[in-house]
Amino acid sequence: MKRFKKITTLVFAILLSAGASFAQQSYSLSGPVEMKVSGTSTIHDWDMVAENGVSGQGQMTLENGKLSKINSLSITMNVESLKSGKSAMDKNAYAALNADKHPKITFQLTEVISISAAEVKAKGKMTIAGNSQTVTLTATYQISGNQIKFNGKHDITFSQFSLEAPTAVFGTIKTGDELTLSFQTTFSQKN
């Protein structure tokens, strides 16, 4: 009987410690964040960058220092946090994105397709100017202590989200339909 109690206690202790090392954890977007939108125009290529005005959270599981599961992940960015360094261009972009009516751009994870030792492929609902589309993103990731850093990029078009590309100077300067979204995010474990 004593031996049975010892074995039961040992099994219980192992299960508790295993559960702790594989437990799902809550994470929030923190640290350095960069969201960048890149495009073209009839004059020059351009970038708009958001380093502030971005929030996010997720439920993720690490096993043996590797990402093993993402149960949820969402990111929200204020449209007017995107800056080009040129106020006239910013104003045209905000108008094209209907920032007055739809001040946020969002991404909500819907499905994880695969997770490898350094890369995640996932589907999610991206909403821009009130129009939602399912997109498939691929991101590399790196774990450092209680932080997970994701880096990636994805091509979209204005027309994909039922938007018209901005123009300027009475239509003589035209923005291309194609855009590249780049992201560098850091999620930190909540205490």
mmCIF file of N, CA and C in Angstrom, residues 122-126 133-137:
data_model
loop_
_atom_site.group_PDB
_atom_site.id
_atom_site.type_symbol
_atom_site.label_atom_id
_atom_site.label_comp_id
_atom_site.label_asym_id
_atom_site.label_seq_id
_atom_site.Cartn_x
_atom_site.Cartn_y
_atom_site.Cartn_z
ATOM 1 N N ALA A 122 -0.584 30.943 -40.829
ATOM 2 C CA ALA A 122 -1.916 31.024 -40.235
ATOM 3 C C ALA A 122 -2.859 31.824 -41.115
ATOM 4 N N LYS A 123 -4.151 31.565 -40.930
ATOM 5 C CA LYS A 123 -5.201 32.334 -41.593
ATOM 6 C C LYS A 123 -5.856 33.235 -40.561
ATOM 7 N N GLY A 124 -6.347 34.364 -41.051
ATOM 8 C CA GLY A 124 -7.051 35.259 -40.163
ATOM 9 C C GLY A 124 -7.933 36.212 -40.931
ATOM 10 N N LYS A 125 -8.772 36.911 -40.187
ATOM 11 C CA LYS A 125 -9.666 37.901 -40.774
ATOM 12 C C LYS A 125 -9.023 39.272 -40.609
ATOM 13 N N MET A 126 -8.691 39.895 -41.740
ATOM 14 C CA MET A 126 -8.147 41.246 -41.723
ATOM 15 C C MET A 126 -9.262 42.195 -42.126
ATOM 16 N N GLN A 133 -11.503 40.494 -45.065
ATOM 17 C CA GLN A 133 -11.046 39.462 -45.991
ATOM 18 C C GLN A 133 -10.247 38.436 -45.204
ATOM 19 N N THR A 134 -10.306 37.188 -45.632
ATOM 20 C CA THR A 134 -9.460 36.152 -45.047
ATOM 21 C C THR A 134 -8.111 36.205 -45.742
ATOM 22 N N VAL A 135 -7.046 36.277 -44.947
ATOM 23 C CA VAL A 135 -5.686 36.310 -45.489
ATOM 24 C C VAL A 135 -4.878 35.191 -44.847
ATOM 25 N N THR A 136 -3.891 34.713 -45.573
ATOM 26 C CA THR A 136 -2.967 33.711 -45.046
ATOM 27 C C THR A 136 -1.618 34.381 -44.861
ATOM 28 N N LEU A 137 -1.125 34.391 -43.632
ATOM 29 C CA LEU A 137 0.145 35.030 -43.299
ATOM 30 C C LEU A 137 1.183 33.985 -42.935
#
